[in-house]
């Protein structure tokens, strides 16, 4: 072994803010790379160079398959990979080739639902990854994030899904609203989170009033920031759970997400008597891209 | 008349973003002035100069009474005018003097409620103005804005109140969230607003899902921006009305606000069978400051 990395194929998770890549041999990871060249910071013509920069330490030819998922396939991305319509399997052999002669890039299409209108890009790959590791699994997958998805899965297909702006609301309120003055520093109070989930689930319509109460409780009673932050998270997640009740009540639930956020959802669901399986988001993405690669190899 | 403006007193509405002043003779306006020197852009030492700049065309002595309301009296303002606790009259003779020898500035204190914790600064003056023009009025005053207040008024006192972050949420979602891509341009569809109010009031817990649906409806069905904007406003105001039901149901309601926003609230309340009186916010502020000036004159 001369230390050179020669992947069979390359996996890419190309989102709005970041680009992550893995040099792969079958389902084994040879190397990882990461950059800030997300869709949000790239022009149409910049994707090829961003990918070259990412893989520059690896032996890659124009024939090395590169499988990409995420916002890279949106209308504002490298090239549009039109949504497939649910109900359907999370992946299809029909991926969309990116316009480049330097790489053999295939983009995984996102999914859309016509009524109620909804869309996802990237989550379909995580769902495929979860199903590849949990064959014949039926139930509901919750994917917490900026735009949290609740996805009903049956017989290997995505049947329906619903998106909640919970994560984006949390970020906007924390960074830009009057509440930011009461959310300084770090810290978390688990009991305040649990109470807020409970309050919000029992009267979800009180949300807009309870949000300002976080600021008022600080001004009037000096509520500490760690309690305020946990309370804000609990109020928003509680309101989401109240709205998504049909998705999780009496269902087999899996959470695919980053550690801390997935734990918060797990805790909130446990409060409602619903045990949930938790799976790491990055691992599911990689498993899903691996599944897409297998389907591609099988098809050719 | 030599064209010089010699006010008996000066009225100031000194908020976070703007400073507005009126040269007054009793309750008559001699002149108006306005600047962008709001609390948010001033250091502690900058208030005196900001006021000098505002009134520089007027004949003002260190004995001319200047009555100010708004965020100028917050902890981050010129000097803190500690909250008075409800139930209480909206105004008190006990105003707080600003630290300056150039002007005789008195700041109107805000109001606080201990349980549930809540605060207001500026609205107490509008409420006093409304009551000065509507003697013996009992009922609920809704003051739509960045932080909308619902205020229960009885026998000349503020009995209780509740704040909703509806306006700030609308601004954050319009300016910073993924929805901004679907809210470009101007325009408004009244029917979409009415439908959204109705949807949101019947199932207010669905809010976080319905917000993302605005984006998804655009991506999947090409929903026009004017409809998206009216829908966003309707969803947020509908959720607020659902939460504030105890405040308006079967009550005598007045709305104090800027024209377009007050009209939206009036329309939403009319849908619920509640007719509301609408009063202009600036006029109420000036009437309230005039009432504060009268009380000051009466006391001295």
XYZ file of N, CA, C and O in Angstrom, chain A residues 57-232:
704
model
N -6.914 14.841 -3.109
C -5.957 13.858 -2.594
C -6.259 12.427 -3.039
O -5.536 11.501 -2.688
N -7.351 12.249 -3.795
C -7.788 10.901 -4.162
C -7.545 10.640 -5.656
O -7.525 11.568 -6.455
N -7.393 9.356 -5.982
C -7.233 8.960 -7.395
C -8.619 8.827 -8.026
O -9.315 7.832 -7.811
N -8.990 9.825 -8.778
C -10.329 9.817 -9.369
C -10.203 9.985 -10.879
O -9.463 10.856 -11.342
N -10.922 9.154 -11.641
C -10.925 9.291 -13.101
C -12.312 9.770 -13.530
O -13.252 9.729 -12.748
N -12.437 10.164 -14.822
C -13.773 10.551 -15.315
C -14.760 9.397 -15.284
O -15.962 9.603 -15.478
N -14.287 8.176 -15.039
C -15.187 7.028 -14.988
C -15.562 6.614 -13.568
O -16.403 5.724 -13.386
N -14.902 7.211 -12.569
C -15.238 6.857 -11.189
C -16.650 7.347 -10.887
O -16.917 8.557 -10.971
N -17.558 6.440 -10.519
C -18.915 6.916 -10.214
C -18.926 7.817 -8.982
O -18.294 7.500 -7.974
N -19.615 8.927 -9.112
C -19.809 9.853 -7.996
C -21.308 9.970 -7.778
O -22.038 10.346 -8.695
N -21.779 9.610 -6.571
C -23.219 9.668 -6.289
C -23.461 10.805 -5.291
O -22.873 10.815 -4.209
N -24.310 11.744 -5.671
C -24.544 12.930 -4.829
C -26.008 13.060 -4.457
O -26.894 12.804 -5.268
N -26.246 13.479 -3.217
C -27.620 13.778 -2.815
C -27.674 15.165 -2.191
O -26.651 15.751 -1.871
N -28.868 15.703 -2.061
C -29.044 16.998 -1.395
C -29.376 18.122 -2.361
O -29.772 17.893 -3.506
N -29.171 19.346 -1.887
C -29.608 20.536 -2.620
C -28.834 20.756 -3.917
O -29.216 21.595 -4.726
N -27.749 20.003 -4.114
C -27.033 20.038 -5.388
C -27.983 19.751 -6.558
O -27.750 20.218 -7.680
N -29.072 19.036 -6.284
C -30.017 18.675 -7.333
C -31.226 19.592 -7.424
O -32.173 19.322 -8.152
N -31.215 20.707 -6.673
C -32.341 21.644 -6.731
C -32.207 22.556 -7.940
O -31.178 22.563 -8.620
N -33.236 23.341 -8.194
C -33.215 24.244 -9.355
C -32.047 25.219 -9.264
O -31.465 25.604 -10.270
N -31.708 25.619 -8.032
C -30.582 26.542 -7.835
C -29.243 25.798 -7.760
O -28.206 26.416 -7.545
N -29.259 24.473 -7.895
C -28.045 23.675 -7.694
C -27.243 23.500 -8.982
O -27.341 24.300 -9.918
N -26.441 22.420 -9.029
C -25.585 22.177 -10.183
C -26.450 21.921 -11.414
O -26.291 22.526 -12.459
N -27.368 21.004 -11.259
C -28.360 20.758 -12.298
C -29.599 20.210 -11.606
O -29.490 19.570 -10.567
N -30.763 20.506 -12.164
C -31.981 20.099 -11.472
C -32.264 18.615 -11.675
O -32.311 18.126 -12.804
N -32.427 17.916 -10.552
C -32.881 16.523 -10.601
C -34.344 16.553 -10.191
O -34.654 16.643 -9.008
N -35.259 16.527 -11.174
C -36.689 16.748 -10.861
C -37.197 15.771 -9.797
O -36.812 14.602 -9.771
N -38.064 16.279 -8.946
C -38.651 15.466 -7.879
C -39.375 14.260 -8.454
O -40.057 14.361 -9.480
N -39.283 13.128 -7.765
C -40.160 11.995 -8.042
C -41.372 12.131 -7.112
O -41.262 12.703 -6.033
N -42.502 11.608 -7.524
C -43.747 11.820 -6.766
C -44.097 10.607 -5.908
O -44.101 9.466 -6.408
N -44.370 10.863 -4.628
C -44.794 9.781 -3.738
C -46.241 9.402 -4.046
O -46.993 10.256 -4.538
N -46.676 8.182 -3.743
C -45.893 7.097 -3.142
C -44.886 6.500 -4.131
O -45.238 6.233 -5.282
N -43.664 6.281 -3.663
C -42.612 5.666 -4.485
C -41.490 5.211 -3.562
O -41.464 5.572 -2.394
N -40.595 4.424 -4.096
C -39.416 4.036 -3.317
C -38.568 5.287 -3.085
O -38.621 6.227 -3.879
N -37.776 5.311 -2.024
C -36.972 6.519 -1.783
C -35.922 6.751 -2.864
O -35.598 7.896 -3.179
N -35.422 5.692 -3.471
C -34.419 5.838 -4.536
C -34.932 5.245 -5.831
O -35.824 4.420 -5.833
N -34.291 5.663 -6.932
C -34.575 5.069 -8.238
C -33.256 4.960 -8.974
O -32.318 5.717 -8.710
N -33.179 4.010 -9.899
C -31.948 3.912 -10.704
C -31.767 5.160 -11.555
O -30.656 5.504 -11.938
N -32.896 5.792 -11.858
C -32.851 6.954 -12.752
C -32.333 8.166 -11.990
O -33.108 8.916 -11.415
N -31.023 8.337 -11.990
C -30.443 9.529 -11.396
C -30.120 10.506 -12.524
O -30.194 10.159 -13.694
N -29.759 11.739 -12.130
C -29.535 12.774 -13.141
C -28.049 13.104 -13.226
O -27.404 13.356 -12.204
N -27.494 13.050 -14.431
C -26.063 13.309 -14.624
C -25.786 14.806 -14.532
O -26.519 15.619 -15.092
N -24.707 15.162 -13.810
C -24.314 16.568 -13.752
C -23.523 16.932 -15.004
O -22.849 16.086 -15.579
N -23.614 18.198 -15.479
C -22.966 18.631 -16.715
C -21.467 18.858 -16.512
O -21.021 19.978 -16.289
N -20.679 17.775 -16.589
C -19.218 17.875 -16.440
C -18.561 16.717 -17.177
O -19.117 15.618 -17.231
N -17.383 16.965 -17.775
C -16.629 15.899 -18.423
C -15.546 15.355 -17.524
O -14.893 14.367 -17.840
N -15.310 16.029 -16.413
C -14.219 15.657 -15.518
C -14.630 14.526 -14.582
O -13.825 13.714 -14.160
N -15.926 14.487 -14.257
C -16.440 13.490 -13.321
C -17.662 12.804 -13.904
O -18.330 13.349 -14.782
N -17.957 11.621 -13.348
C -19.201 10.929 -13.685
C -20.154 11.090 -12.486
O -20.265 10.192 -11.655
N -20.793 12.240 -12.399
C -21.636 12.552 -11.239
C -23.101 12.229 -11.514
O -23.647 12.665 -12.529
N -23.725 11.479 -10.617
C -25.160 11.191 -10.701
C -25.833 11.778 -9.461
O -25.376 11.535 -8.349
N -26.897 12.503 -9.680
C -27.592 13.154 -8.580
C -28.896 12.441 -8.247
O -29.698 12.151 -9.151
N -29.080 12.146 -6.963
C -30.297 11.488 -6.498
C -31.448 12.505 -6.502
O -31.324 13.572 -5.904
N -32.574 12.209 -7.170
C -33.704 13.145 -7.149
C -34.376 13.203 -5.779
O -34.391 12.203 -5.056
N -34.927 14.357 -5.456
C -35.741 14.483 -4.252
C -37.142 13.932 -4.487
O -37.449 13.430 -5.570
N -37.976 14.019 -3.457
C -39.350 13.527 -3.568
C -40.338 14.670 -3.384
O -40.066 15.628 -2.660
N -41.480 14.558 -4.055
C -42.538 15.528 -3.841
C -43.857 14.820 -3.585
O -44.052 13.668 -3.977
N -44.726 15.541 -2.893
C -46.079 15.059 -2.632
C -46.999 16.134 -3.187
O -46.770 17.321 -2.941
N -48.019 15.730 -3.923
C -48.882 16.738 -4.563
C -49.919 17.332 -3.612
O -50.212 18.517 -3.673
N -50.462 16.501 -2.730
C -51.545 17.003 -1.886
C -51.564 16.286 -0.543
O -51.821 15.094 -0.515
N -51.248 17.013 0.575
C -50.806 18.402 0.617
C -49.415 18.540 -0.009
O -48.580 17.637 0.125
N -49.177 19.677 -0.673
C -47.894 19.899 -1.333
C -46.752 19.797 -0.322
O -46.827 20.350 0.780
N -45.717 19.068 -0.695
C -44.534 18.983 0.166
C -43.365 18.472 -0.668
O -43.567 17.879 -1.733
N -42.156 18.763 -0.201
C -40.952 18.348 -0.938
C -39.850 17.941 0.037
O -39.831 18.394 1.181
N -38.948 17.090 -0.438
C -37.724 16.787 0.321
C -36.567 16.572 -0.648
O -36.769 16.178 -1.794
N -35.372 16.884 -0.205
C -34.162 16.635 -0.975
C -33.067 16.253 -0.006
O -32.671 17.053 0.826
N -32.574 15.060 -0.086
C -31.525 14.599 0.809
C -32.093 13.581 1.799
O -31.506 12.517 2.019
N -33.262 13.898 2.353
C -33.872 12.976 3.321
C -34.219 11.634 2.673
O -34.162 10.589 3.332
N -34.594 11.652 1.375
C -34.934 10.388 0.703
C -33.748 9.418 0.759
O -33.927 8.201 0.865
N -32.537 9.982 0.705
C -31.341 9.140 0.754
C -31.143 8.562 2.154
O -30.780 7.382 2.315
N -31.405 9.360 3.180
C -31.307 8.858 4.554
C -32.356 7.780 4.812
O -32.085 6.787 5.494
N -33.547 7.998 4.258
C -34.602 6.988 4.411
C -34.185 5.687 3.740
O -34.321 4.599 4.310
N -33.627 5.804 2.527
C -33.145 4.607 1.815
C -32.062 3.916 2.625
O -32.002 2.677 2.698
N -31.183 4.713 3.241
C -30.123 4.137 4.070
C -30.707 3.393 5.262
O -30.319 2.259 5.559
N -31.661 4.007 5.916
C -32.289 3.367 7.073
C -32.952 2.053 6.663
O -32.828 1.032 7.339
N -33.649 2.070 5.520
C -34.342 0.853 5.069
C -33.352 -0.216 4.618
O -33.632 -1.418 4.748
N -32.178 0.204 4.106
C -31.181 -0.795 3.688
C -30.588 -1.500 4.907
O -30.156 -2.642 4.821
N -30.586 -0.824 6.040
C -30.060 -1.413 7.271
C -31.163 -2.068 8.105
O -30.887 -2.769 9.073
N -32.415 -1.763 7.755
C -33.562 -2.315 8.491
C -34.587 -2.813 7.477
O -35.637 -2.203 7.275
N -34.242 -3.932 6.819
C -35.093 -4.463 5.742
C -36.492 -4.766 6.269
O -36.646 -5.193 7.415
N -37.495 -4.521 5.463
C -38.893 -4.823 5.808
C -39.425 -4.000 6.974
O -40.380 -4.388 7.626
N -38.775 -2.866 7.214
C -39.239 -2.012 8.312
C -40.432 -1.186 7.830
O -40.399 -0.582 6.762
N -41.502 -1.176 8.614
C -42.658 -0.322 8.328
C -42.863 0.619 9.513
O -42.710 0.204 10.660
N -43.218 1.828 9.232
C -43.498 2.755 10.333
C -43.298 4.181 9.898
O -43.477 4.530 8.734
N -42.908 5.021 10.869
C -42.741 6.442 10.603
C -41.321 6.861 10.939
O -40.812 6.531 12.014
N -40.687 7.552 10.015
C -39.347 8.068 10.257
C -39.439 9.577 10.453
O -39.993 10.289 9.620
N -38.903 10.026 11.583
C -38.823 11.461 11.852
C -37.387 11.897 11.594
O -36.450 11.301 12.128
N -37.215 12.921 10.753
C -35.866 13.425 10.446
C -35.772 14.876 10.907
O -36.082 15.806 10.160
N -35.353 15.092 12.171
C -35.309 16.464 12.701
C -34.193 17.260 12.043
O -33.139 16.701 11.717
N -34.425 18.547 11.858
C -33.409 19.407 11.250
C -33.987 20.795 11.037
O -34.985 21.163 11.655
N -33.375 21.557 10.143
C -33.909 22.882 9.824
C -35.374 22.769 9.425
O -36.226 23.517 9.897
N -35.648 21.805 8.538
C -37.019 21.504 8.141
C -37.283 20.049 8.481
O -36.955 19.149 7.710
N -37.848 19.829 9.638
C -38.077 18.465 10.119
C -39.134 17.755 9.269
O -40.165 18.338 8.942
N -38.833 16.503 8.915
C -39.777 15.707 8.113
C -40.333 14.561 8.947
O -39.572 13.902 9.674
N -41.610 14.307 8.811
C -42.249 13.095 9.332
C -42.677 12.289 8.117
O -43.438 12.791 7.281
N -42.187 11.045 8.020
C -42.337 10.283 6.785
C -42.958 8.929 7.076
O -42.422 8.153 7.889
N -44.054 8.659 6.416
C -44.699 7.350 6.579
C -44.140 6.386 5.546
O -44.181 6.662 4.343
N -43.580 5.257 6.041
C -42.929 4.293 5.159
C -43.658 2.961 5.263
O -43.952 2.498 6.370
N -43.951 2.355 4.114
C -44.596 1.044 4.137
C -44.175 0.233 2.916
O -44.125 0.772 1.813
N -43.838 -1.019 3.126
C -43.440 -1.919 2.037
C -42.339 -1.314 1.176
O -42.366 -1.418 -0.044
N -41.392 -0.652 1.816
C -40.243 -0.125 1.085
C -40.506 1.176 0.347
O -39.632 1.688 -0.347
N -41.737 1.719 0.489
C -42.058 2.969 -0.200
C -42.343 4.116 0.781
O -42.821 3.879 1.895
N -42.051 5.319 0.334
C -42.495 6.497 1.055
C -43.945 6.738 0.654
O -44.240 6.971 -0.520
N -44.844 6.662 1.645
C -46.269 6.761 1.355
C -46.719 8.225 1.408
O -47.447 8.699 0.544
N -46.297 8.924 2.457
C -46.662 10.333 2.609
C -45.667 10.982 3.556
O -44.945 10.288 4.278
N -45.620 12.304 3.541
C -44.732 12.975 4.496
C -45.218 14.393 4.748
O -46.029 14.940 3.997
N -44.700 14.969 5.831
C -45.050 16.339 6.183
C -43.837 17.035 6.788
O -43.128 16.471 7.616
N -43.626 18.284 6.359
C -42.455 19.059 6.789
C -42.866 20.130 7.795
O -43.885 20.801 7.598
N -42.050 20.315 8.832
C -42.276 21.336 9.854
C -41.064 22.261 9.896
O -39.930 21.789 9.865
N -41.321 23.574 10.005
C -40.202 24.528 10.008
C -39.594 24.724 11.399
O -38.949 25.725 11.675
N -39.790 23.776 12.264
C -39.384 23.899 13.665
C -37.929 24.331 13.846
O -37.635 25.259 14.603
N -37.010 23.673 13.164
C -35.589 23.995 13.338
C -35.262 25.396 12.851
O -34.503 26.132 13.490
N -35.853 25.783 11.731
C -35.605 27.129 11.218
C -36.207 28.181 12.143
O -35.590 29.215 12.397
N -37.403 27.926 12.680
C -38.000 28.854 13.644
C -37.099 29.003 14.866
O -36.872 30.121 15.351
N -36.565 27.890 15.371
C -35.680 27.948 16.543
C -34.465 28.823 16.238
O -34.080 29.686 17.028
N -33.871 28.623 15.066
C -32.673 29.398 14.698
C -33.007 30.879 14.518
O -32.285 31.758 15.006
N -34.115 31.174 13.839
C -34.508 32.578 13.620
C -34.768 33.279 14.953
O -34.322 34.404 15.178
N -35.498 32.609 15.837
C -35.843 33.222 17.125
C -34.593 33.404 17.986
O -34.449 34.402 18.682
N -33.686 32.439 17.918
C -32.469 32.502 18.727
C -31.512 33.578 18.221
O -30.879 34.283 19.007
N -31.424 33.701 16.903
C -30.417 34.603 16.336
C -30.943 36.011 16.067
O -30.182 36.972 16.115
N -32.223 36.152 15.746
C -32.700 37.439 15.230
C -33.823 38.089 16.029
O -34.094 39.253 15.831
N -34.530 37.349 16.871
C -35.709 37.956 17.514
C -35.342 38.615 18.832
O -34.216 38.508 19.324
N -36.316 39.274 19.447
C -36.124 39.908 20.750
C -35.728 38.865 21.806
O -35.110 39.201 22.818
N -36.037 37.603 21.562
C -35.677 36.548 22.527
C -34.172 36.347 22.639
O -33.686 35.808 23.629
N -33.417 36.773 21.607
C -31.982 36.528 21.630
C -31.328 37.117 22.887
O -30.358 36.577 23.398
N -31.895 38.221 23.407
C -31.338 38.833 24.618
C -31.471 37.915 25.828
O -30.759 38.087 26.808
N -32.405 36.973 25.763
C -32.648 36.083 26.909
C -32.068 34.686 26.680
O -32.304 33.781 27.470
N -31.314 34.518 25.583
C -30.812 33.182 25.227
C -29.293 33.168 25.108
O -28.730 32.330 24.404
N -28.622 34.082 25.801
C -27.162 34.188 25.698
C -26.489 32.975 26.337
O -27.063 32.326 27.201
N -25.247 32.712 25.908
C -24.462 31.632 26.520
C -24.938 30.254 26.114
O -25.715 30.097 25.169
N -24.443 29.252 26.824
C -24.802 27.866 26.528
C -25.683 27.326 27.652
O -26.166 28.081 28.474
N -25.865 26.016 27.702
C -26.589 25.420 28.812
C -27.993 24.973 28.433
O -28.571 25.432 27.441
N -28.545 24.091 29.235
C -29.791 23.403 28.917
C -30.382 22.895 30.211
O -29.667 22.314 31.026
N -31.657 23.121 30.440
C -32.321 22.550 31.620
C -33.358 21.538 31.161
O -34.401 21.909 30.620
N -33.052 20.263 31.403
C -33.889 19.171 30.883
C -35.324 19.268 31.393
O -36.272 18.986 30.657
N -35.497 19.684 32.641
C -36.845 19.739 33.201
C -37.670 20.847 32.516
O -38.865 20.669 32.257
N -36.992 21.964 32.238
C -37.688 23.061 31.550
C -38.115 22.613 30.153
O -39.202 22.972 29.676
N -37.261 21.818 29.494
C -37.618 21.283 28.173
C -38.864 20.410 28.274
O -39.834 20.588 27.531
N -38.843 19.477 29.232
C -39.962 18.536 29.393
C -41.259 19.289 29.712
O -42.318 18.991 29.145
N -41.179 20.279 30.595
C -42.377 21.054 30.942
C -42.922 21.812 29.734
O -44.137 21.892 29.530
N -42.005 22.357 28.945
C -42.430 23.144 27.790
C -43.076 22.255 26.730
O -44.078 22.636 26.115
N -42.515 21.060 26.515
C -43.136 20.112 25.573
C -44.562 19.824 26.026
O -45.513 19.865 25.236
N -44.689 19.570 27.303
C -45.989 19.224 27.863
C -46.983 20.395 27.739
O -48.126 20.215 27.302
N -46.543 21.597 28.095
C -47.393 22.791 27.957
C -47.853 22.973 26.520
O -49.018 23.252 26.232
N -46.896 22.844 25.611
C -47.164 23.126 24.216
C -48.096 22.082 23.617
O -48.980 22.402 22.829
N -47.925 20.814 24.025
C -48.792 19.763 23.484
C -50.211 19.904 23.995
O -51.158 19.601 23.278
N -50.362 20.376 25.236
C -51.725 20.455 25.761
C -52.460 21.682 25.202
O -53.667 21.639 24.997
N -51.746 22.778 24.927
C -52.399 23.946 24.304
C -51.503 24.530 23.211
O -50.945 25.620 23.367
N -51.373 23.811 22.108
C -50.425 24.239 21.066
C -50.756 25.611 20.485
O -49.878 26.304 20.002
N -52.016 26.021 20.568
C -52.404 27.303 19.972
C -51.839 28.477 20.755
O -51.876 29.615 20.281
N -51.280 28.226 21.943
C -50.750 29.322 22.760
C -49.315 29.705 22.366
O -48.687 30.541 23.027
N -48.794 29.067 21.318
C -47.371 29.223 21.000
C -46.887 30.667 20.919
O -45.921 31.047 21.589
N -47.557 31.502 20.108
C -47.046 32.860 19.877
C -47.015 33.673 21.173
O -46.151 34.534 21.361
N -47.935 33.384 22.091
C -47.928 34.079 23.383
C -46.818 33.530 24.269
O -46.123 34.272 24.963
N -46.634 32.203 24.247
C -45.615 31.592 25.111
C -44.210 31.987 24.685
O -43.287 32.005 25.491
N -44.034 32.247 23.396
C -42.708 32.675 22.937
C -42.346 34.000 23.593
O -41.269 34.145 24.168
N -43.248 34.979 23.529
C -42.907 36.267 24.136
C -42.758 36.143 25.646
O -41.964 36.856 26.261
N -43.477 35.189 26.245
C -43.379 34.999 27.705
C -41.956 34.634 28.120
O -41.538 34.906 29.251
N -41.184 34.030 27.217
C -39.778 33.718 27.543
C -39.024 35.021 27.815
O -38.262 35.132 28.785
N -39.259 36.018 26.965
C -38.608 37.315 27.157
C -39.135 37.995 28.427
O -38.366 38.528 29.232
N -40.466 37.957 28.585
C -41.081 38.624 29.734
C -40.645 37.970 31.047
O -40.376 38.660 32.034
N -40.541 36.629 31.072
C -40.112 35.939 32.289
C -38.674 36.321 32.647
O -38.317 36.348 33.816
N -37.867 36.590 31.643
C -36.513 37.068 31.908
C -36.557 38.485 32.479
O -35.978 38.761 33.535
N -37.296 39.384 31.825
C -37.348 40.783 32.275
C -37.975 40.911 33.667
O -37.506 41.676 34.500
N -39.027 40.150 33.916
C -39.769 40.316 35.172
C -39.193 39.450 36.287
O -39.104 39.877 37.435
N -38.786 38.226 35.947
C -38.347 37.293 36.991
C -36.886 36.842 36.838
O -36.431 35.994 37.599
N -36.162 37.350 35.844
C -34.764 36.957 35.670
C -34.561 35.489 35.328
O -33.653 34.834 35.835
N -35.395 34.934 34.459
C -35.247 33.524 34.068
C -33.881 33.290 33.418
O -33.489 34.022 32.516
N -33.120 32.272 33.882
C -31.777 32.046 33.334
C -31.819 31.572 31.877
O -32.751 30.874 31.472
N -30.781 31.932 31.096
C -30.741 31.592 29.663
C -30.855 30.096 29.377
O -31.497 29.708 28.398
N -30.250 29.258 30.211
C -30.297 27.808 29.953
C -31.737 27.313 30.027
O -32.149 26.432 29.274
N -32.519 27.900 30.939
C -33.925 27.511 31.053
C -34.712 28.074 29.872
O -35.563 27.395 29.304
N -34.384 29.317 29.498
C -35.078 29.944 28.366
C -34.858 29.141 27.088
O -35.789 28.921 26.311
N -33.608 28.712 26.857
C -33.301 27.997 25.619
C -34.025 26.656 25.569
O -34.620 26.282 24.556
N -33.959 25.911 26.697
C -34.637 24.610 26.757
C -36.147 24.798 26.599
O -36.825 23.992 25.951
N -36.654 25.902 27.155
C -38.092 26.161 27.061
C -38.497 26.466 25.609
O -39.485 25.934 25.109
N -37.697 27.292 24.940
C -37.983 27.603 23.540
C -38.002 26.328 22.698
O -38.927 26.093 21.911
